[in-house]
PDB file of C-alpha atoms and ligand atoms in Angstrom:
ATOM      1  CA  MET A 369     -65.462  43.700 -70.401  1.00  0.00           C
ATOM      2  CA  ASN A 370     -62.389  44.205 -72.597  1.00  0.00           C
ATOM      3  CA  LYS A 371     -59.064  42.488 -72.134  1.00  0.00           C
ATOM      4  CA  GLN A 372     -57.594  45.383 -70.119  1.00  0.00           C
ATOM      5  CA  GLN A 373     -60.599  45.401 -67.758  1.00  0.00           C
ATOM      6  CA  VAL A 374     -60.358  41.653 -67.273  1.00  0.00           C
ATOM      7  CA  LYS A 375     -56.694  42.084 -66.408  1.00  0.00           C
ATOM      8  CA  ARG A 376     -57.549  44.849 -63.952  1.00  0.00           C
ATOM      9  CA  VAL A 377     -60.205  42.745 -62.252  1.00  0.00           C
ATOM     10  CA  LEU A 378     -57.770  39.863 -61.942  1.00  0.00           C
ATOM     11  CA  ILE A 379     -55.093  42.144 -60.539  1.00  0.00           C
ATOM     12  CA  SER A 380     -57.562  43.729 -58.119  1.00  0.00           C
ATOM     13  CA  THR A 381     -58.723  40.338 -56.917  1.00  0.00           C
ATOM     14  CA  VAL A 382     -55.159  39.255 -56.310  1.00  0.00           C
ATOM     15  CA  ILE A 383     -54.577  42.555 -54.509  1.00  0.00           C
ATOM     16  CA  ALA A 384     -57.609  42.056 -52.320  1.00  0.00           C
ATOM     17  CA  ILE A 385     -56.539  38.568 -51.370  1.00  0.00           C
ATOM     18  CA  SER A 386     -52.879  39.354 -51.011  1.00  0.00           C
ATOM     19  CA  GLY A 387     -53.608  42.701 -49.390  1.00  0.00           C
ATOM     20  CA  GLY A 388     -52.634  45.242 -52.001  1.00  0.00           C
ATOM     21  CA  ALA A 389     -48.953  44.850 -52.828  1.00  0.00           C
ATOM     22  CA  LEU A 390     -49.729  45.625 -56.473  1.00  0.00           C
ATOM     23  CA  ALA A 391     -52.243  48.395 -55.849  1.00  0.00           C
ATOM     24  CA  GLN A 392     -49.742  51.171 -56.449  1.00  0.00           C
ATOM     25  CA  ASP A 393     -49.206  49.867 -59.987  1.00  0.00           C
ATOM     26  CA  ASP A 394     -52.894  49.647 -60.753  1.00  0.00           C
ATOM     27  CA  VAL A 395     -55.763  51.816 -59.500  1.00  0.00           C
ATOM     28  CA  HIS A 396     -54.786  54.137 -56.662  1.00  0.00           C
ATOM     29  CA  TRP A 397     -57.090  54.125 -53.671  1.00  0.00           C
ATOM     30  CA  GLY A 398     -56.697  55.185 -50.080  1.00  0.00           C
ATOM     31  CA  TYR A 399     -58.508  56.328 -46.965  1.00  0.00           C
ATOM     32  CA  SER A 400     -58.800  60.080 -47.510  1.00  0.00           C
ATOM     33  CA  GLY A 401     -59.623  62.751 -50.099  1.00  0.00           C
ATOM     34  CA  HIS A 402     -60.488  61.863 -53.677  1.00  0.00           C
ATOM     35  CA  GLN A 403     -59.210  58.316 -53.235  1.00  0.00           C
ATOM     36  CA  GLY A 404     -61.079  57.788 -49.967  1.00  0.00           C
ATOM     37  CA  PRO A 405     -63.788  55.192 -49.219  1.00  0.00           C
ATOM     38  CA  GLU A 406     -66.697  57.394 -50.382  1.00  0.00           C
ATOM     39  CA  HIS A 407     -65.080  57.564 -53.852  1.00  0.00           C
ATOM     40  CA  TRP A 408     -63.863  53.961 -54.243  1.00  0.00           C
ATOM     41  CA  GLY A 409     -66.825  52.998 -56.431  1.00  0.00           C
ATOM     42  CA  GLU A 410     -65.963  55.780 -58.922  1.00  0.00           C
ATOM     43  CA  LEU A 411     -62.247  55.058 -59.191  1.00  0.00           C
ATOM     44  CA  ALA A 412     -62.590  52.071 -61.529  1.00  0.00           C
ATOM     45  CA  PRO A 413     -65.478  50.120 -63.089  1.00  0.00           C
ATOM     46  CA  GLU A 414     -64.419  46.980 -61.233  1.00  0.00           C
ATOM     47  CA  PHE A 415     -64.772  48.862 -57.912  1.00  0.00           C
ATOM     48  CA  SER A 416     -68.481  49.619 -58.514  1.00  0.00           C
ATOM     49  CA  LEU A 417     -69.693  47.261 -55.755  1.00  0.00           C
ATOM     50  CA  CYS A 418     -68.042  49.610 -53.240  1.00  0.00           C
ATOM     51  CA  THR A 419     -70.956  51.959 -54.038  1.00  0.00           C
ATOM     52  CA  SER A 420     -73.745  49.702 -55.277  1.00  0.00           C
ATOM     53  CA  GLY A 421     -73.233  46.608 -53.085  1.00  0.00           C
ATOM     54  CA  LYS A 422     -75.915  45.629 -50.586  1.00  0.00           C
ATOM     55  CA  ASN A 423     -73.838  43.213 -48.509  1.00  0.00           C
ATOM     56  CA  GLN A 424     -70.846  45.398 -47.766  1.00  0.00           C
ATOM     57  CA  SER A 425     -68.372  45.298 -44.890  1.00  0.00           C
ATOM     58  CA  PRO A 426     -67.605  46.467 -42.294  1.00  0.00           C
ATOM     59  CA  ILE A 427     -70.805  46.805 -40.261  1.00  0.00           C
ATOM     60  CA  ASN A 428     -71.922  47.821 -36.815  1.00  0.00           C
ATOM     61  CA  ILE A 429     -73.045  44.621 -35.101  1.00  0.00           C
ATOM     62  CA  SER A 430     -76.174  45.445 -33.110  1.00  0.00           C
ATOM     63  CA  ALA A 431     -79.465  43.584 -33.706  1.00  0.00           C
ATOM     64  CA  THR A 432     -78.628  39.898 -33.826  1.00  0.00           C
ATOM     65  CA  THR A 433     -80.497  36.618 -34.305  1.00  0.00           C
ATOM     66  CA  LYS A 434     -79.858  33.755 -31.899  1.00  0.00           C
ATOM     67  CA  GLY A 435     -78.753  30.663 -33.762  1.00  0.00           C
ATOM     68  CA  GLN A 436     -77.023  27.356 -33.220  1.00  0.00           C
ATOM     69  CA  LEU A 437     -73.590  28.346 -34.457  1.00  0.00           C
ATOM     70  CA  PRO A 438     -71.086  25.491 -34.470  1.00  0.00           C
ATOM     71  CA  THR A 439     -67.878  25.706 -32.452  1.00  0.00           C
ATOM     72  CA  LEU A 440     -65.239  27.506 -34.492  1.00  0.00           C
ATOM     73  CA  ALA A 441     -63.080  24.746 -35.953  1.00  0.00           C
ATOM     74  CA  LEU A 442     -59.586  26.181 -36.310  1.00  0.00           C
ATOM     75  CA  ASN A 443     -56.649  24.047 -37.254  1.00  0.00           C
ATOM     76  CA  TYR A 444     -53.834  26.596 -37.383  1.00  0.00           C
ATOM     77  CA  GLN A 445     -50.103  25.953 -37.433  1.00  0.00           C
ATOM     78  CA  ALA A 446     -47.606  28.518 -36.082  1.00  0.00           C
ATOM     79  CA  SER A 447     -46.511  29.501 -39.568  1.00  0.00           C
ATOM     80  CA  GLY A 448     -47.021  33.205 -40.138  1.00  0.00           C
ATOM     81  CA  ASN A 449     -43.591  33.714 -41.595  1.00  0.00           C
ATOM     82  CA  GLU A 450     -43.466  36.845 -43.713  1.00  0.00           C
ATOM     83  CA  ILE A 451     -44.487  40.431 -42.967  1.00  0.00           C
ATOM     84  CA  ILE A 452     -45.357  43.027 -45.600  1.00  0.00           C
ATOM     85  CA  ASN A 453     -46.080  46.744 -45.556  1.00  0.00           C
ATOM     86  CA  ASN A 454     -48.287  47.163 -48.644  1.00  0.00           C
ATOM     87  CA  GLY A 455     -49.047  50.828 -48.047  1.00  0.00           C
ATOM     88  CA  HIS A 456     -52.617  50.033 -46.943  1.00  0.00           C
ATOM     89  CA  THR A 457     -51.871  47.760 -44.018  1.00  0.00           C
ATOM     90  CA  ILE A 458     -49.331  45.481 -42.373  1.00  0.00           C
ATOM     91  CA  GLN A 459     -49.876  41.900 -43.450  1.00  0.00           C
ATOM     92  CA  VAL A 460     -48.463  38.628 -42.133  1.00  0.00           C
ATOM     93  CA  ASN A 461     -48.456  35.910 -44.795  1.00  0.00           C
ATOM     94  CA  TYR A 462     -49.134  32.370 -43.720  1.00  0.00           C
ATOM     95  CA  ALA A 463     -47.458  29.214 -45.026  1.00  0.00           C
ATOM     96  CA  PRO A 464     -49.893  26.617 -46.454  1.00  0.00           C
ATOM     97  CA  GLY A 465     -51.457  24.067 -44.101  1.00  0.00           C
ATOM     98  CA  SER A 466     -53.663  26.037 -41.667  1.00  0.00           C
ATOM     99  CA  TYR A 467     -57.428  25.707 -41.910  1.00  0.00           C
ATOM    100  CA  LEU A 468     -60.779  26.999 -40.754  1.00  0.00           C
ATOM    101  CA  ASP A 469     -63.645  24.529 -41.106  1.00  0.00           C
ATOM    102  CA  ILE A 470     -67.169  25.903 -41.620  1.00  0.00           C
ATOM    103  CA  ALA A 471     -69.831  23.173 -41.664  1.00  0.00           C
ATOM    104  CA  GLY A 472     -67.442  20.668 -43.204  1.00  0.00           C
ATOM    105  CA  HIS A 473     -66.128  23.177 -45.735  1.00  0.00           C
ATOM    106  CA  GLN A 474     -62.380  23.904 -45.577  1.00  0.00           C
ATOM    107  CA  PHE A 475     -60.903  27.379 -45.876  1.00  0.00           C
ATOM    108  CA  GLU A 476     -57.135  27.791 -45.818  1.00  0.00           C
ATOM    109  CA  LEU A 477     -55.588  30.653 -43.844  1.00  0.00           C
ATOM    110  CA  LYS A 478     -53.676  32.862 -46.295  1.00  0.00           C
ATOM    111  CA  GLN A 479     -52.755  35.935 -44.280  1.00  0.00           C
ATOM    112  CA  PHE A 480     -53.786  38.247 -41.515  1.00  0.00           C
ATOM    113  CA  HIS A 481     -53.580  42.035 -41.490  1.00  0.00           C
ATOM    114  CA  PHE A 482     -54.627  44.987 -39.373  1.00  0.00           C
ATOM    115  CA  HIS A 483     -56.876  48.041 -39.296  1.00  0.00           C
ATOM    116  CA  SER A 484     -56.738  50.932 -36.838  1.00  0.00           C
ATOM    117  CA  PRO A 485     -59.208  51.900 -35.551  1.00  0.00           C
ATOM    118  CA  SER A 486     -61.412  48.804 -35.973  1.00  0.00           C
ATOM    119  CA  GLU A 487     -63.610  48.483 -39.062  1.00  0.00           C
ATOM    120  CA  ASN A 488     -66.464  46.459 -37.571  1.00  0.00           C
ATOM    121  CA  THR A 489     -67.960  47.915 -34.410  1.00  0.00           C
ATOM    122  CA  LEU A 490     -69.803  46.053 -31.643  1.00  0.00           C
ATOM    123  CA  ARG A 491     -73.026  47.787 -30.615  1.00  0.00           C
ATOM    124  CA  GLY A 492     -71.496  51.095 -31.629  1.00  0.00           C
ATOM    125  CA  LYS A 493     -68.207  50.454 -29.878  1.00  0.00           C
ATOM    126  CA  SER A 494     -65.028  50.968 -31.888  1.00  0.00           C
ATOM    127  CA  PHE A 495     -61.743  49.267 -30.949  1.00  0.00           C
ATOM    128  CA  PRO A 496     -58.248  50.704 -31.438  1.00  0.00           C
ATOM    129  CA  LEU A 497     -57.116  47.760 -33.571  1.00  0.00           C
ATOM    130  CA  GLU A 498     -58.748  44.915 -35.543  1.00  0.00           C
ATOM    131  CA  ALA A 499     -57.050  41.949 -37.215  1.00  0.00           C
ATOM    132  CA  HIS A 500     -58.533  40.133 -40.214  1.00  0.00           C
ATOM    133  CA  PHE A 501     -57.570  36.508 -40.740  1.00  0.00           C
ATOM    134  CA  VAL A 502     -58.256  35.912 -44.430  1.00  0.00           C
ATOM    135  CA  HIS A 503     -59.060  32.364 -45.594  1.00  0.00           C
ATOM    136  CA  ALA A 504     -59.902  30.980 -49.034  1.00  0.00           C
ATOM    137  CA  ASP A 505     -61.395  27.661 -50.115  1.00  0.00           C
ATOM    138  CA  SER A 506     -60.223  25.745 -53.190  1.00  0.00           C
ATOM    139  CA  LYS A 507     -62.580  27.791 -55.397  1.00  0.00           C
ATOM    140  CA  GLY A 508     -61.408  31.157 -54.050  1.00  0.00           C
ATOM    141  CA  ASN A 509     -64.416  31.814 -51.795  1.00  0.00           C
ATOM    142  CA  LEU A 510     -63.309  33.875 -48.825  1.00  0.00           C
ATOM    143  CA  ALA A 511     -63.913  33.647 -45.084  1.00  0.00           C
ATOM    144  CA  VAL A 512     -62.580  36.283 -42.693  1.00  0.00           C
ATOM    145  CA  VAL A 513     -62.184  35.903 -38.936  1.00  0.00           C
ATOM    146  CA  ALA A 514     -62.087  39.326 -37.276  1.00  0.00           C
ATOM    147  CA  LEU A 515     -60.343  39.874 -33.940  1.00  0.00           C
ATOM    148  CA  MET A 516     -60.649  43.032 -31.848  1.00  0.00           C
ATOM    149  CA  PHE A 517     -57.849  44.444 -29.691  1.00  0.00           C
ATOM    150  CA  GLU A 518     -58.352  46.563 -26.610  1.00  0.00           C
ATOM    151  CA  GLN A 519     -55.632  48.712 -25.125  1.00  0.00           C
ATOM    152  CA  GLY A 520     -54.007  46.938 -22.197  1.00  0.00           C
ATOM    153  CA  LYS A 521     -50.979  44.782 -21.624  1.00  0.00           C
ATOM    154  CA  GLU A 522     -48.513  44.022 -24.372  1.00  0.00           C
ATOM    155  CA  ASN A 523     -49.527  41.278 -26.780  1.00  0.00           C
ATOM    156  CA  GLN A 524     -46.672  38.746 -26.911  1.00  0.00           C
ATOM    157  CA  GLU A 525     -47.640  37.209 -30.238  1.00  0.00           C
ATOM    158  CA  LEU A 526     -48.063  40.589 -31.867  1.00  0.00           C
ATOM    159  CA  ALA A 527     -44.669  41.602 -30.488  1.00  0.00           C
ATOM    160  CA  LYS A 528     -42.988  38.968 -32.699  1.00  0.00           C
ATOM    161  CA  ALA A 529     -44.332  40.737 -35.793  1.00  0.00           C
ATOM    162  CA  TRP A 530     -43.995  44.275 -34.474  1.00  0.00           C
ATOM    163  CA  SER A 531     -40.273  43.771 -33.758  1.00  0.00           C
ATOM    164  CA  GLN A 532     -39.779  43.524 -37.535  1.00  0.00           C
ATOM    165  CA  LEU A 533     -42.368  46.045 -38.798  1.00  0.00           C
ATOM    166  CA  PRO A 534     -41.407  47.042 -42.370  1.00  0.00           C
ATOM    167  CA  GLN A 535     -41.224  50.823 -42.293  1.00  0.00           C
ATOM    168  CA  GLU A 536     -41.593  51.516 -46.022  1.00  0.00           C
ATOM    169  CA  ALA A 537     -44.562  50.702 -48.279  1.00  0.00           C
ATOM    170  CA  GLY A 538     -43.624  47.793 -50.526  1.00  0.00           C
ATOM    171  CA  GLN A 539     -41.171  46.300 -48.008  1.00  0.00           C
ATOM    172  CA  LYS A 540     -41.347  42.600 -47.198  1.00  0.00           C
ATOM    173  CA  VAL A 541     -39.451  40.937 -44.341  1.00  0.00           C
ATOM    174  CA  ARG A 542     -38.933  37.297 -43.380  1.00  0.00           C
ATOM    175  CA  LEU A 543     -39.946  36.855 -39.723  1.00  0.00           C
ATOM    176  CA  ALA A 544     -37.259  35.501 -37.406  1.00  0.00           C
ATOM    177  CA  THR A 545     -39.899  33.842 -35.198  1.00  0.00           C
ATOM    178  CA  PRO A 546     -42.983  32.423 -36.958  1.00  0.00           C
ATOM    179  CA  ILE A 547     -46.253  33.759 -35.600  1.00  0.00           C
ATOM    180  CA  SER A 548     -49.063  31.614 -34.298  1.00  0.00           C
ATOM    181  CA  GLY A 549     -52.434  32.950 -35.374  1.00  0.00           C
ATOM    182  CA  LEU A 550     -53.997  30.710 -32.756  1.00  0.00           C
ATOM    183  CA  ASN A 551     -51.945  32.207 -29.912  1.00  0.00           C
ATOM    184  CA  MET A 552     -53.183  35.639 -30.926  1.00  0.00           C
ATOM    185  CA  LEU A 553     -56.837  34.642 -30.468  1.00  0.00           C
ATOM    186  CA  PRO A 554     -58.715  34.723 -27.151  1.00  0.00           C
ATOM    187  CA  SER A 555     -59.291  31.393 -25.384  1.00  0.00           C
ATOM    188  CA  LYS A 556     -63.045  31.599 -26.018  1.00  0.00           C
ATOM    189  CA  HIS A 557     -64.051  31.630 -29.683  1.00  0.00           C
ATOM    190  CA  ASP A 558     -67.688  32.795 -29.454  1.00  0.00           C
ATOM    191  CA  TYR A 559     -68.563  34.741 -32.574  1.00  0.00           C
ATOM    192  CA  TYR A 560     -71.020  36.661 -34.736  1.00  0.00           C
ATOM    193  CA  ARG A 561     -71.640  35.334 -38.219  1.00  0.00           C
ATOM    194  CA  PHE A 562     -72.879  37.245 -41.271  1.00  0.00           C
ATOM    195  CA  ASN A 563     -72.275  37.715 -44.985  1.00  0.00           C
ATOM    196  CA  GLY A 564     -70.260  40.646 -46.196  1.00  0.00           C
ATOM    197  CA  SER A 565     -67.539  41.859 -48.525  1.00  0.00           C
ATOM    198  CA  LEU A 566     -63.906  42.767 -48.751  1.00  0.00           C
ATOM    199  CA  THR A 567     -63.447  46.058 -46.878  1.00  0.00           C
ATOM    200  CA  THR A 568     -61.040  47.294 -49.570  1.00  0.00           C
ATOM    201  CA  PRO A 569     -61.550  47.713 -53.333  1.00  0.00           C
ATOM    202  CA  PRO A 570     -62.944  45.914 -55.285  1.00  0.00           C
ATOM    203  CA  CYS A 571     -65.317  45.343 -52.285  1.00  0.00           C
ATOM    204  CA  SER A 572     -66.261  41.880 -53.641  1.00  0.00           C
ATOM    205  CA  GLU A 573     -69.229  40.277 -51.866  1.00  0.00           C
ATOM    206  CA  GLY A 574     -69.898  36.682 -50.820  1.00  0.00           C
ATOM    207  CA  VAL A 575     -67.350  36.848 -48.014  1.00  0.00           C
ATOM    208  CA  ARG A 576     -68.228  34.803 -44.925  1.00  0.00           C
ATOM    209  CA  TRP A 577     -67.559  36.975 -41.872  1.00  0.00           C
ATOM    210  CA  ILE A 578     -66.868  35.631 -38.401  1.00  0.00           C
ATOM    211  CA  VAL A 579     -66.322  38.342 -35.783  1.00  0.00           C
ATOM    212  CA  LEU A 580     -65.016  37.102 -32.447  1.00  0.00           C
ATOM    213  CA  LYS A 581     -66.951  38.451 -29.464  1.00  0.00           C
ATOM    214  CA  ASN A 582     -63.970  38.537 -27.124  1.00  0.00           C
ATOM    215  CA  ALA A 583     -61.166  41.028 -27.639  1.00  0.00           C
ATOM    216  CA  VAL A 584     -57.511  40.513 -26.775  1.00  0.00           C
ATOM    217  CA  SER A 585     -55.100  43.157 -25.550  1.00  0.00           C
ATOM    218  CA  ALA A 586     -52.372  45.176 -27.211  1.00  0.00           C
ATOM    219  CA  SER A 587     -50.289  47.838 -25.502  1.00  0.00           C
ATOM    220  CA  LYS A 588     -50.653  51.534 -26.163  1.00  0.00           C
ATOM    221  CA  GLN A 589     -47.198  51.427 -27.769  1.00  0.00           C
ATOM    222  CA  GLN A 590     -48.119  48.497 -30.054  1.00  0.00           C
ATOM    223  CA  ILE A 591     -51.252  50.310 -31.211  1.00  0.00           C
ATOM    224  CA  SER A 592     -49.410  53.558 -31.860  1.00  0.00           C
ATOM    225  CA  ASP A 593     -46.533  51.741 -33.625  1.00  0.00           C
ATOM    226  CA  PHE A 594     -49.095  50.587 -36.166  1.00  0.00           C
ATOM    227  CA  SER A 595     -51.164  53.748 -36.486  1.00  0.00           C
ATOM    228  CA  SER A 596     -48.121  56.004 -36.817  1.00  0.00           C
ATOM    229  CA  LEU A 597     -46.708  53.718 -39.513  1.00  0.00           C
ATOM    230  CA  MET A 598     -50.006  53.925 -41.456  1.00  0.00           C
ATOM    231  CA  LYS A 599     -50.100  57.724 -40.873  1.00  0.00           C
ATOM    232  CA  LEU A 600     -53.895  57.776 -41.500  1.00  0.00           C
ATOM    233  CA  PRO A 601     -56.695  55.622 -40.085  1.00  0.00           C
ATOM    234  CA  ASN A 602     -57.073  52.598 -42.411  1.00  0.00           C
ATOM    235  CA  ASN A 603     -60.655  51.676 -41.562  1.00  0.00           C
ATOM    236  CA  ARG A 604     -63.510  51.800 -44.051  1.00  0.00           C
ATOM    237  CA  PRO A 605     -66.627  53.327 -42.413  1.00  0.00           C
ATOM    238  CA  VAL A 606     -69.457  50.952 -41.432  1.00  0.00           C
ATOM    239  CA  GLN A 607     -71.883  50.052 -44.226  1.00  0.00           C
ATOM    240  CA  GLY A 608     -75.647  49.450 -44.318  1.00  0.00           C
ATOM    241  CA  ILE A 609     -76.912  46.104 -43.001  1.00  0.00           C
ATOM    242  CA  ASN A 610     -79.809  46.048 -45.533  1.00  0.00           C
ATOM    243  CA  ALA A 611     -81.500  42.617 -45.620  1.00  0.00           C
ATOM    244  CA  ARG A 612     -78.773  40.750 -43.758  1.00  0.00           C
ATOM    245  CA  LEU A 613     -79.055  38.732 -40.587  1.00  0.00           C
ATOM    246  CA  ILE A 614     -76.303  38.668 -37.991  1.00  0.00           C
ATOM    247  CA  VAL A 615     -76.351  35.350 -36.192  1.00  0.00           C
ATOM    248  CA  GLU A 616     -74.820  34.722 -32.773  1.00  0.00           C
TER     249      GLU A 616
HETATM  250 ZN1   ZN B 456     -59.043  43.840 -43.501  1.00  0.00          ZN
END
């Protein structure tokens, strides 16, 4: 890898974690045509896992293995305080100090962002909206908690963010009312657990995925506010399960 490639990998990794604010300046990718998901692996050498990876996300969750999964240990503050339109999604950045604990291992909540329709599917069922709560440990290992939304009554927590939706790609807005990630989640935290990847280039693997079984609601208007802002669906198609186990 030459110096330029190293720089590109670093930038891409930062993009993946921060959600893509720099993507426009680096390798262009999107959700349709020549820059669409089926071409991501060809767009840049550092995106090759998007094609060759064997533990890619999202997936359709169907055959599962019963396991003794621990209760989801979330210690979240109400400190989602900044909202960004990065051209690929809407992302709420979180202030430091909120954690997910997996078997005694701490992952800090960095941000959450949205996909419409959902990326993961549950026994073939797609949802109109999916949120990804992205966490990183001190070494940069990632854990994502995925939350499905069904169309129904207005989501009050989402409304705080949606009232300040940045309309232009590249726009960043300070939220008047901090958002509680915890208040957005359902009261029951039962989940599916499996290994996967980032669902955007560079499709890096080794991501711990936790998909909540219970959906929450968002209104028809809230869903369409997001999808019309994105203009195109921003969901990567489901990927092969290969040798993976999905534990529930
Ligand atoms: Zn995502």
